[in-house]
Every structure is written in structure tokens, then in C-alpha cells.
Amino acid sequence: GQNIDQPTEMTATEGAIVQINCTYQTSGFNGLFWYQQHAGEAPTFLSYNVLDGLEEKGRFSSFLSRSKGYSYLLLKELQMKDSASYLCAGMDSNYQLIWGAGTKLIIKP
Amino acid sequence: DGGITQSPKYLFRKEGQNVTLSCEQNLNHDAMYWYRQDPGQGLRLIYYSQIVNDFQKGDIAEGYSVSREKKESFPLTVTSAQKNPTAFYLCASSKGGEIDTQYFGPGTRLTVL
């Protein structure tokens, strides 16, 4: 079956770095998406990886290893506004997104 | 401003009633999607449409219906046949290519009383 696993909740300190991991099993693979979702709001797109390696976008970076079925989202210089859920989604061979349950990130001062 | 709108933000209905959730986009996107989000679970696809007058069932279509009469609009009806309709409903759209980024509306929280 298809499955996306990510931790339920993580806590980090303002100004620090945090890494949110995601492992995936999909029928075929057409890339891995990360979204940010503040409570009660719409998910917003952060990144897309289809090739192995690290993609950097400002304070946020996303890494993919296709051989390991693994991705992570790295957030640097954490700010209080980064408190949100981070959703990992793999795209399968039918170009459908398979979603993880999300990781709730709590930032403490 | 281009974007996706969903209305209403909060919706209450009595058991046994049908209710329609609105989704409109002015991004000129071909594809539109409806998801359901429940606590502790990933987003689950209800229906999607790649083109006007055509739509496909997602993983949890039972108890739901949609229409796609206009490119901009993709309303979702939650029927009385849906056994557990209380949830947060998200509409999304994308340009329509195979590998495509989906952009989401603000969501509608439906509560069945």
C-alpha cells in the first residue's frame, strides 16, 4: 500500500534549526511536496523535489533520497511565525498526491 | 488578486440535510480538487476534475457529489448519505499538467449537529 510517515509533533526554540523527516512508500514516484499549514488555514506550498539532493529556498531547505524513500524539511533561524503543521505529500504513478498526517511544529521563545 | 475562495468559512447542518460547499478560482487553472481533512490524518481526496464537464472520484467519494459546469467553479455537495460529514473541507486547483503544484483555498469547516 501507499504510505507517508512523519512525526506527529516537534518542539524547537526560536532562532534554532529543526529538521522534519518524512518517509514515503508510493506506487511509482513523481516527486515529493512539502506544504505549511497554520491552524484552521489553507496549506501553502513550500517545496517540490523529484531528484536526489538538497533544494534551498531562503530559510527553508528540502532534501530527497529516492533510494531510501526519505525526505526532510530543514528550517533555519526559526521564528515564532513558523509554528504550524508541515505536510509531506508524495506523488504516485497516477500523479495523485498521497498525504502524510502532518507534523505540528511548536516554537518556544 | 488571483486566488481560490471557499464559502462559507463555517457551516452547520442538521443530520439528514444535504449541503453545498462553494469553491471558485480566478487563476485560470484547468484542474480542481476537493479534499477532506480530519485530525490526525492526511488529506484525503474526494473528487477531482481535470477539465470542464468532467470529474473523477477520489479515494472517499461515497456520500459526496460534484459538478464542473464552469472552469472557475467546482462546488461540492455533502449528501445525507455521507455517514461522518463533520470535517474541514479544502478545495485546491492547479494548472493541469501531470506534475503540478496544487494551491489551496481557505477551507470550510462543516459541523453536523
PDB file of C-alpha atoms in Angstrom:
ATOM      1  CA  GLY A   1       0.000   0.000   0.000  1.00  0.00           C
ATOM      2  CA  GLN A   2       0.897   3.645  -0.169  1.00  0.00           C
ATOM      3  CA  ASN A   3       2.019   5.402   2.963  1.00  0.00           C
ATOM      4  CA  ILE A   4       3.613   8.620   4.160  1.00  0.00           C
ATOM      5  CA  ASP A   5       5.118   8.739   7.660  1.00  0.00           C
ATOM      6  CA  GLN A   6       6.164  11.833   9.543  1.00  0.00           C
ATOM      7  CA  PRO A   7       6.405  12.659  13.257  1.00  0.00           C
ATOM      8  CA  THR A   8       3.222  13.911  14.872  1.00  0.00           C
ATOM      9  CA  GLU A   9       4.755  16.797  16.781  1.00  0.00           C
ATOM     10  CA  MET A  10       8.117  18.511  17.289  1.00  0.00           C
ATOM     11  CA  THR A  11       9.276  21.343  19.521  1.00  0.00           C
ATOM     12  CA  ALA A  12      12.112  23.760  18.799  1.00  0.00           C
ATOM     13  CA  THR A  13      13.468  27.045  20.072  1.00  0.00           C
ATOM     14  CA  GLU A  14      13.253  30.400  18.342  1.00  0.00           C
ATOM     15  CA  GLY A  15      16.427  31.066  16.355  1.00  0.00           C
ATOM     16  CA  ALA A  16      17.398  27.387  16.173  1.00  0.00           C
ATOM     17  CA  ILE A  17      17.314  24.838  13.342  1.00  0.00           C
ATOM     18  CA  VAL A  18      14.835  21.975  13.040  1.00  0.00           C
ATOM     19  CA  GLN A  19      14.641  19.026  10.648  1.00  0.00           C
ATOM     20  CA  ILE A  20      11.291  17.382   9.918  1.00  0.00           C
ATOM     21  CA  ASN A  21      11.615  13.915   8.427  1.00  0.00           C
ATOM     22  CA  CYS A  22       9.285  12.118   6.058  1.00  0.00           C
ATOM     23  CA  THR A  23       9.440   8.581   4.728  1.00  0.00           C
ATOM     24  CA  TYR A  24       7.288   7.508   1.828  1.00  0.00           C
ATOM     25  CA  GLN A  25       6.047   4.429   0.050  1.00  0.00           C
ATOM     26  CA  THR A  26       4.142   5.131  -3.129  1.00  0.00           C
ATOM     27  CA  SER A  27       3.156   3.154  -6.208  1.00  0.00           C
ATOM     28  CA  GLY A  28       5.599   4.779  -8.559  1.00  0.00           C
ATOM     29  CA  PHE A  29       7.087   8.124  -7.669  1.00  0.00           C
ATOM     30  CA  ASN A  30       6.763  11.516  -9.293  1.00  0.00           C
ATOM     31  CA  GLY A  31       8.148  13.738  -6.597  1.00  0.00           C
ATOM     32  CA  LEU A  32       7.725  14.884  -3.025  1.00  0.00           C
ATOM     33  CA  PHE A  33       5.947  18.046  -1.889  1.00  0.00           C
ATOM     34  CA  TRP A  34       6.116  19.987   1.367  1.00  0.00           C
ATOM     35  CA  TYR A  35       3.348  22.339   2.490  1.00  0.00           C
ATOM     36  CA  GLN A  36       2.948  24.570   5.538  1.00  0.00           C
ATOM     37  CA  GLN A  37      -0.436  24.837   7.230  1.00  0.00           C
ATOM     38  CA  HIS A  38      -1.281  27.219  10.049  1.00  0.00           C
ATOM     39  CA  ALA A  39      -4.146  26.079  12.254  1.00  0.00           C
ATOM     40  CA  GLY A  40      -7.509  26.462  10.542  1.00  0.00           C
ATOM     41  CA  GLU A  41      -5.970  27.797   7.349  1.00  0.00           C
ATOM     42  CA  ALA A  42      -5.081  26.582   3.868  1.00  0.00           C
ATOM     43  CA  PRO A  43      -1.910  24.606   3.217  1.00  0.00           C
ATOM     44  CA  THR A  44       0.648  26.711   1.346  1.00  0.00           C
ATOM     45  CA  PHE A  45       3.250  25.248  -0.983  1.00  0.00           C
ATOM     46  CA  LEU A  46       6.851  25.219   0.253  1.00  0.00           C
ATOM     47  CA  SER A  47       8.874  22.930  -1.996  1.00  0.00           C
ATOM     48  CA  TYR A  48       8.962  20.143  -4.557  1.00  0.00           C
ATOM     49  CA  ASN A  49      11.758  17.587  -5.010  1.00  0.00           C
ATOM     50  CA  VAL A  50      11.973  14.932  -7.677  1.00  0.00           C
ATOM     51  CA  LEU A  51      15.751  14.477  -7.945  1.00  0.00           C
ATOM     52  CA  ASP A  52      18.060  13.418  -5.129  1.00  0.00           C
ATOM     53  CA  GLY A  53      19.665  16.213  -3.211  1.00  0.00           C
ATOM     54  CA  LEU A  54      19.023  19.431  -1.393  1.00  0.00           C
ATOM     55  CA  GLU A  55      16.902  22.327  -2.640  1.00  0.00           C
ATOM     56  CA  GLU A  56      17.355  25.591  -0.756  1.00  0.00           C
ATOM     57  CA  LYS A  57      14.842  28.431  -0.581  1.00  0.00           C
ATOM     58  CA  GLY A  58      15.847  31.071   1.911  1.00  0.00           C
ATOM     59  CA  ARG A  59      15.433  29.761   5.461  1.00  0.00           C
ATOM     60  CA  PHE A  60      13.776  26.576   4.209  1.00  0.00           C
ATOM     61  CA  SER A  61      15.520  23.645   2.505  1.00  0.00           C
ATOM     62  CA  SER A  62      14.185  20.286   1.386  1.00  0.00           C
ATOM     63  CA  PHE A  63      16.151  17.098   0.790  1.00  0.00           C
ATOM     64  CA  LEU A  64      15.246  13.934  -1.088  1.00  0.00           C
ATOM     65  CA  SER A  65      16.773  10.458  -1.244  1.00  0.00           C
ATOM     66  CA  ARG A  66      14.838   8.311  -3.710  1.00  0.00           C
ATOM     67  CA  SER A  67      16.797   5.156  -2.885  1.00  0.00           C
ATOM     68  CA  LYS A  68      15.848   5.456   0.785  1.00  0.00           C
ATOM     69  CA  GLY A  69      12.290   6.734   0.267  1.00  0.00           C
ATOM     70  CA  TYR A  70      13.162   9.630   2.520  1.00  0.00           C
ATOM     71  CA  SER A  71      12.847  13.392   2.598  1.00  0.00           C
ATOM     72  CA  TYR A  72      13.351  16.108   5.146  1.00  0.00           C
ATOM     73  CA  LEU A  73      12.438  19.745   5.510  1.00  0.00           C
ATOM     74  CA  LEU A  74      15.059  21.894   7.213  1.00  0.00           C
ATOM     75  CA  LEU A  75      14.015  25.174   8.791  1.00  0.00           C
ATOM     76  CA  LYS A  76      16.756  27.580   9.881  1.00  0.00           C
ATOM     77  CA  GLU A  77      16.662  30.671  12.103  1.00  0.00           C
ATOM     78  CA  LEU A  78      13.293  29.670  13.449  1.00  0.00           C
ATOM     79  CA  GLN A  79      10.738  32.395  14.019  1.00  0.00           C
ATOM     80  CA  MET A  80       7.567  32.257  16.083  1.00  0.00           C
ATOM     81  CA  LYS A  81       5.515  32.517  12.884  1.00  0.00           C
ATOM     82  CA  ASP A  82       6.979  29.156  11.786  1.00  0.00           C
ATOM     83  CA  SER A  83       4.729  27.473  14.367  1.00  0.00           C
ATOM     84  CA  ALA A  84       2.479  25.443  12.073  1.00  0.00           C
ATOM     85  CA  SER A  85       1.894  21.969  10.721  1.00  0.00           C
ATOM     86  CA  TYR A  86       4.158  20.772   7.927  1.00  0.00           C
ATOM     87  CA  LEU A  87       2.620  18.354   5.452  1.00  0.00           C
ATOM     88  CA  CYS A  88       4.608  15.893   3.370  1.00  0.00           C
ATOM     89  CA  ALA A  89       2.984  14.511   0.208  1.00  0.00           C
ATOM     90  CA  GLY A  90       4.311  12.033  -2.344  1.00  0.00           C
ATOM     91  CA  MET A  91       3.076  11.959  -5.921  1.00  0.00           C
ATOM     92  CA  ASP A  92       2.381   8.457  -7.202  1.00  0.00           C
ATOM     93  CA  SER A  93       2.470   6.979 -10.691  1.00  0.00           C
ATOM     94  CA  ASN A  94      -1.059   8.298 -11.368  1.00  0.00           C
ATOM     95  CA  TYR A  95       0.073  11.818 -10.428  1.00  0.00           C
ATOM     96  CA  GLN A  96      -2.099  11.726  -7.317  1.00  0.00           C
ATOM     97  CA  LEU A  97      -0.802  13.133  -4.028  1.00  0.00           C
ATOM     98  CA  ILE A  98      -0.554  10.807  -1.045  1.00  0.00           C
ATOM     99  CA  TRP A  99      -0.512  12.915   2.121  1.00  0.00           C
ATOM    100  CA  GLY A 100       1.077  12.404   5.491  1.00  0.00           C
ATOM    101  CA  ALA A 101      -0.851  13.392   8.618  1.00  0.00           C
ATOM    102  CA  GLY A 102       1.404  16.390   9.152  1.00  0.00           C
ATOM    103  CA  THR A 103       3.984  17.375  11.760  1.00  0.00           C
ATOM    104  CA  LYS A 104       2.912  20.034  14.226  1.00  0.00           C
ATOM    105  CA  LEU A 105       5.912  22.268  14.952  1.00  0.00           C
ATOM    106  CA  ILE A 106       5.849  24.222  18.200  1.00  0.00           C
ATOM    107  CA  ILE A 107       8.342  27.074  18.528  1.00  0.00           C
ATOM    108  CA  LYS A 108       9.257  28.218  22.025  1.00  0.00           C
ATOM    109  CA  PRO A 109      10.844  31.595  22.812  1.00  0.00           C
TER     110      PRO A 109
ATOM    111  CA  ASP B   1      -5.802  39.393  -6.798  1.00  0.00           C
ATOM    112  CA  GLY B   2      -5.785  35.831  -8.109  1.00  0.00           C
ATOM    113  CA  GLY B   3      -6.769  33.080  -5.769  1.00  0.00           C
ATOM    114  CA  ILE B   4      -9.185  30.458  -4.590  1.00  0.00           C
ATOM    115  CA  THR B   5     -12.197  31.301  -2.492  1.00  0.00           C
ATOM    116  CA  GLN B   6     -14.356  28.958  -0.463  1.00  0.00           C
ATOM    117  CA  SER B   7     -17.555  29.847   1.247  1.00  0.00           C
ATOM    118  CA  PRO B   8     -18.749  29.788   3.876  1.00  0.00           C
ATOM    119  CA  LYS B   9     -15.862  29.527   6.347  1.00  0.00           C
ATOM    120  CA  TYR B  10     -18.047  27.724   8.886  1.00  0.00           C
ATOM    121  CA  LEU B  11     -21.156  25.713   8.120  1.00  0.00           C
ATOM    122  CA  PHE B  12     -23.586  23.929  10.380  1.00  0.00           C
ATOM    123  CA  ARG B  13     -26.189  21.478   9.228  1.00  0.00           C
ATOM    124  CA  LYS B  14     -28.620  19.084  10.742  1.00  0.00           C
ATOM    125  CA  GLU B  15     -28.357  15.360  10.169  1.00  0.00           C
ATOM    126  CA  GLY B  16     -30.200  14.260   7.045  1.00  0.00           C
ATOM    127  CA  GLN B  17     -29.689  17.530   5.169  1.00  0.00           C
ATOM    128  CA  ASN B  18     -27.665  17.987   2.015  1.00  0.00           C
ATOM    129  CA  VAL B  19     -25.297  20.946   1.933  1.00  0.00           C
ATOM    130  CA  THR B  20     -23.240  22.503  -0.873  1.00  0.00           C
ATOM    131  CA  LEU B  21     -19.770  23.964  -0.366  1.00  0.00           C
ATOM    132  CA  SER B  22     -18.624  26.602  -2.806  1.00  0.00           C
ATOM    133  CA  CYS B  23     -15.186  26.776  -4.471  1.00  0.00           C
ATOM    134  CA  GLU B  24     -14.223  29.445  -7.002  1.00  0.00           C
ATOM    135  CA  GLN B  25     -10.840  30.208  -8.570  1.00  0.00           C
ATOM    136  CA  ASN B  26      -9.660  33.023 -10.827  1.00  0.00           C
ATOM    137  CA  LEU B  27      -6.221  31.568 -11.527  1.00  0.00           C
ATOM    138  CA  ASN B  28      -7.312  30.182 -14.915  1.00  0.00           C
ATOM    139  CA  HIS B  29      -6.420  26.712 -13.666  1.00  0.00           C
ATOM    140  CA  ASP B  30      -7.789  23.694 -15.502  1.00  0.00           C
ATOM    141  CA  ALA B  31      -7.708  21.217 -12.617  1.00  0.00           C
ATOM    142  CA  MET B  32      -9.626  21.432  -9.353  1.00  0.00           C
ATOM    143  CA  TYR B  33      -9.755  19.150  -6.324  1.00  0.00           C
ATOM    144  CA  TRP B  34     -11.721  18.557  -3.139  1.00  0.00           C
ATOM    145  CA  TYR B  35     -10.057  17.153  -0.035  1.00  0.00           C
ATOM    146  CA  ARG B  36     -11.242  16.306   3.410  1.00  0.00           C
ATOM    147  CA  GLN B  37      -9.001  16.871   6.445  1.00  0.00           C
ATOM    148  CA  ASP B  38      -9.615  15.135   9.768  1.00  0.00           C
ATOM    149  CA  PRO B  39      -7.493  15.414  12.920  1.00  0.00           C
ATOM    150  CA  GLY B  40      -4.511  13.075  12.900  1.00  0.00           C
ATOM    151  CA  GLN B  41      -4.991  12.088   9.257  1.00  0.00           C
ATOM    152  CA  GLY B  42      -3.562  13.182   5.971  1.00  0.00           C
ATOM    153  CA  LEU B  43      -5.656  14.971   3.390  1.00  0.00           C
ATOM    154  CA  ARG B  44      -7.965  12.574   1.578  1.00  0.00           C
ATOM    155  CA  LEU B  45      -9.097  13.169  -1.983  1.00  0.00           C
ATOM    156  CA  ILE B  46     -12.859  13.255  -2.526  1.00  0.00           C
ATOM    157  CA  TYR B  47     -13.221  14.284  -6.181  1.00  0.00           C
ATOM    158  CA  TYR B  48     -11.103  15.957  -8.818  1.00  0.00           C
ATOM    159  CA  SER B  49     -11.679  17.494 -12.206  1.00  0.00           C
ATOM    160  CA  GLN B  50      -9.084  17.984 -14.945  1.00  0.00           C
ATOM    161  CA  ILE B  51     -11.401  19.787 -17.341  1.00  0.00           C
ATOM    162  CA  VAL B  52     -14.836  21.369 -17.528  1.00  0.00           C
ATOM    163  CA  ASN B  53     -17.757  18.905 -17.599  1.00  0.00           C
ATOM    164  CA  ASP B  54     -15.555  16.033 -16.448  1.00  0.00           C
ATOM    165  CA  PHE B  55     -14.623  14.789 -12.980  1.00  0.00           C
ATOM    166  CA  GLN B  56     -13.347  11.622 -11.296  1.00  0.00           C
ATOM    167  CA  LYS B  57     -13.885  10.022  -7.923  1.00  0.00           C
ATOM    168  CA  GLY B  58     -11.096  10.142  -5.408  1.00  0.00           C
ATOM    169  CA  ASP B  59     -10.477   7.769  -2.533  1.00  0.00           C
ATOM    170  CA  ILE B  60     -13.538   8.723  -0.466  1.00  0.00           C
ATOM    171  CA  ALA B  61     -16.240   9.833  -2.926  1.00  0.00           C
ATOM    172  CA  GLU B  62     -19.134   7.974  -1.304  1.00  0.00           C
ATOM    173  CA  GLY B  63     -21.745  10.378   0.040  1.00  0.00           C
ATOM    174  CA  TYR B  64     -20.426  13.317  -1.982  1.00  0.00           C
ATOM    175  CA  SER B  65     -21.219  14.775  -5.396  1.00  0.00           C
ATOM    176  CA  VAL B  66     -19.667  17.495  -7.553  1.00  0.00           C
ATOM    177  CA  SER B  67     -20.239  19.400 -10.773  1.00  0.00           C
ATOM    178  CA  ARG B  68     -17.872  21.277 -13.082  1.00  0.00           C
ATOM    179  CA  GLU B  69     -20.020  23.392 -15.371  1.00  0.00           C
ATOM    180  CA  LYS B  70     -17.583  26.301 -15.432  1.00  0.00           C
ATOM    181  CA  LYS B  71     -13.795  26.375 -15.359  1.00  0.00           C
ATOM    182  CA  GLU B  72     -13.831  28.698 -12.354  1.00  0.00           C
ATOM    183  CA  SER B  73     -16.231  26.753 -10.162  1.00  0.00           C
ATOM    184  CA  PHE B  74     -16.232  23.295  -8.552  1.00  0.00           C
ATOM    185  CA  PRO B  75     -18.966  23.011  -5.898  1.00  0.00           C
ATOM    186  CA  LEU B  76     -19.118  20.023  -3.566  1.00  0.00           C
ATOM    187  CA  THR B  77     -22.383  18.656  -2.201  1.00  0.00           C
ATOM    188  CA  VAL B  78     -22.248  16.675   1.012  1.00  0.00           C
ATOM    189  CA  THR B  79     -25.289  14.444   0.943  1.00  0.00           C
ATOM    190  CA  SER B  80     -27.186  12.812   3.764  1.00  0.00           C
ATOM    191  CA  ALA B  81     -25.595   9.531   2.672  1.00  0.00           C
ATOM    192  CA  GLN B  82     -22.210  10.671   3.999  1.00  0.00           C
ATOM    193  CA  LYS B  83     -22.051   8.955   7.379  1.00  0.00           C
ATOM    194  CA  ASN B  84     -19.488  11.153   9.080  1.00  0.00           C
ATOM    195  CA  PRO B  85     -19.502  14.544   7.352  1.00  0.00           C
ATOM    196  CA  THR B  86     -18.084  16.713  10.135  1.00  0.00           C
ATOM    197  CA  ALA B  87     -14.639  17.762   8.862  1.00  0.00           C
ATOM    198  CA  PHE B  88     -12.537  20.534   7.369  1.00  0.00           C
ATOM    199  CA  TYR B  89     -13.001  20.655   3.581  1.00  0.00           C
ATOM    200  CA  LEU B  90     -10.292  22.039   1.341  1.00  0.00           C
ATOM    201  CA  CYS B  91     -10.574  22.942  -2.318  1.00  0.00           C
ATOM    202  CA  ALA B  92      -7.452  23.186  -4.469  1.00  0.00           C
ATOM    203  CA  SER B  93      -6.592  23.993  -8.058  1.00  0.00           C
ATOM    204  CA  SER B  94      -3.618  23.501 -10.357  1.00  0.00           C
ATOM    205  CA  LYS B  95      -2.650  24.426 -13.910  1.00  0.00           C
ATOM    206  CA  GLY B  96      -3.424  20.920 -15.062  1.00  0.00           C
ATOM    207  CA  GLY B  97      -0.096  19.372 -16.027  1.00  0.00           C
ATOM    208  CA  GLU B  98       0.791  15.923 -14.788  1.00  0.00           C
ATOM    209  CA  ILE B  99       3.354  17.066 -12.231  1.00  0.00           C
ATOM    210  CA  ASP B 100       1.700  20.106 -10.903  1.00  0.00           C
ATOM    211  CA  THR B 101       1.594  22.197  -7.746  1.00  0.00           C
ATOM    212  CA  GLN B 102      -1.781  22.432  -6.079  1.00  0.00           C
ATOM    213  CA  TYR B 103      -2.898  25.704  -4.484  1.00  0.00           C
ATOM    214  CA  PHE B 104      -5.481  25.652  -1.759  1.00  0.00           C
ATOM    215  CA  GLY B 105      -8.452  27.734  -0.729  1.00  0.00           C
ATOM    216  CA  PRO B 106      -9.026  28.762   2.915  1.00  0.00           C
ATOM    217  CA  GLY B 107     -11.301  25.810   3.669  1.00  0.00           C
ATOM    218  CA  THR B 108     -14.804  25.281   5.012  1.00  0.00           C
ATOM    219  CA  ARG B 109     -15.356  23.722   8.415  1.00  0.00           C
ATOM    220  CA  LEU B 110     -18.566  21.700   8.313  1.00  0.00           C
ATOM    221  CA  THR B 111     -20.227  20.598  11.520  1.00  0.00           C
ATOM    222  CA  VAL B 112     -23.213  18.280  11.559  1.00  0.00           C
ATOM    223  CA  LEU B 113     -25.436  18.751  14.572  1.00  0.00           C
TER     224      LEU B 113
END
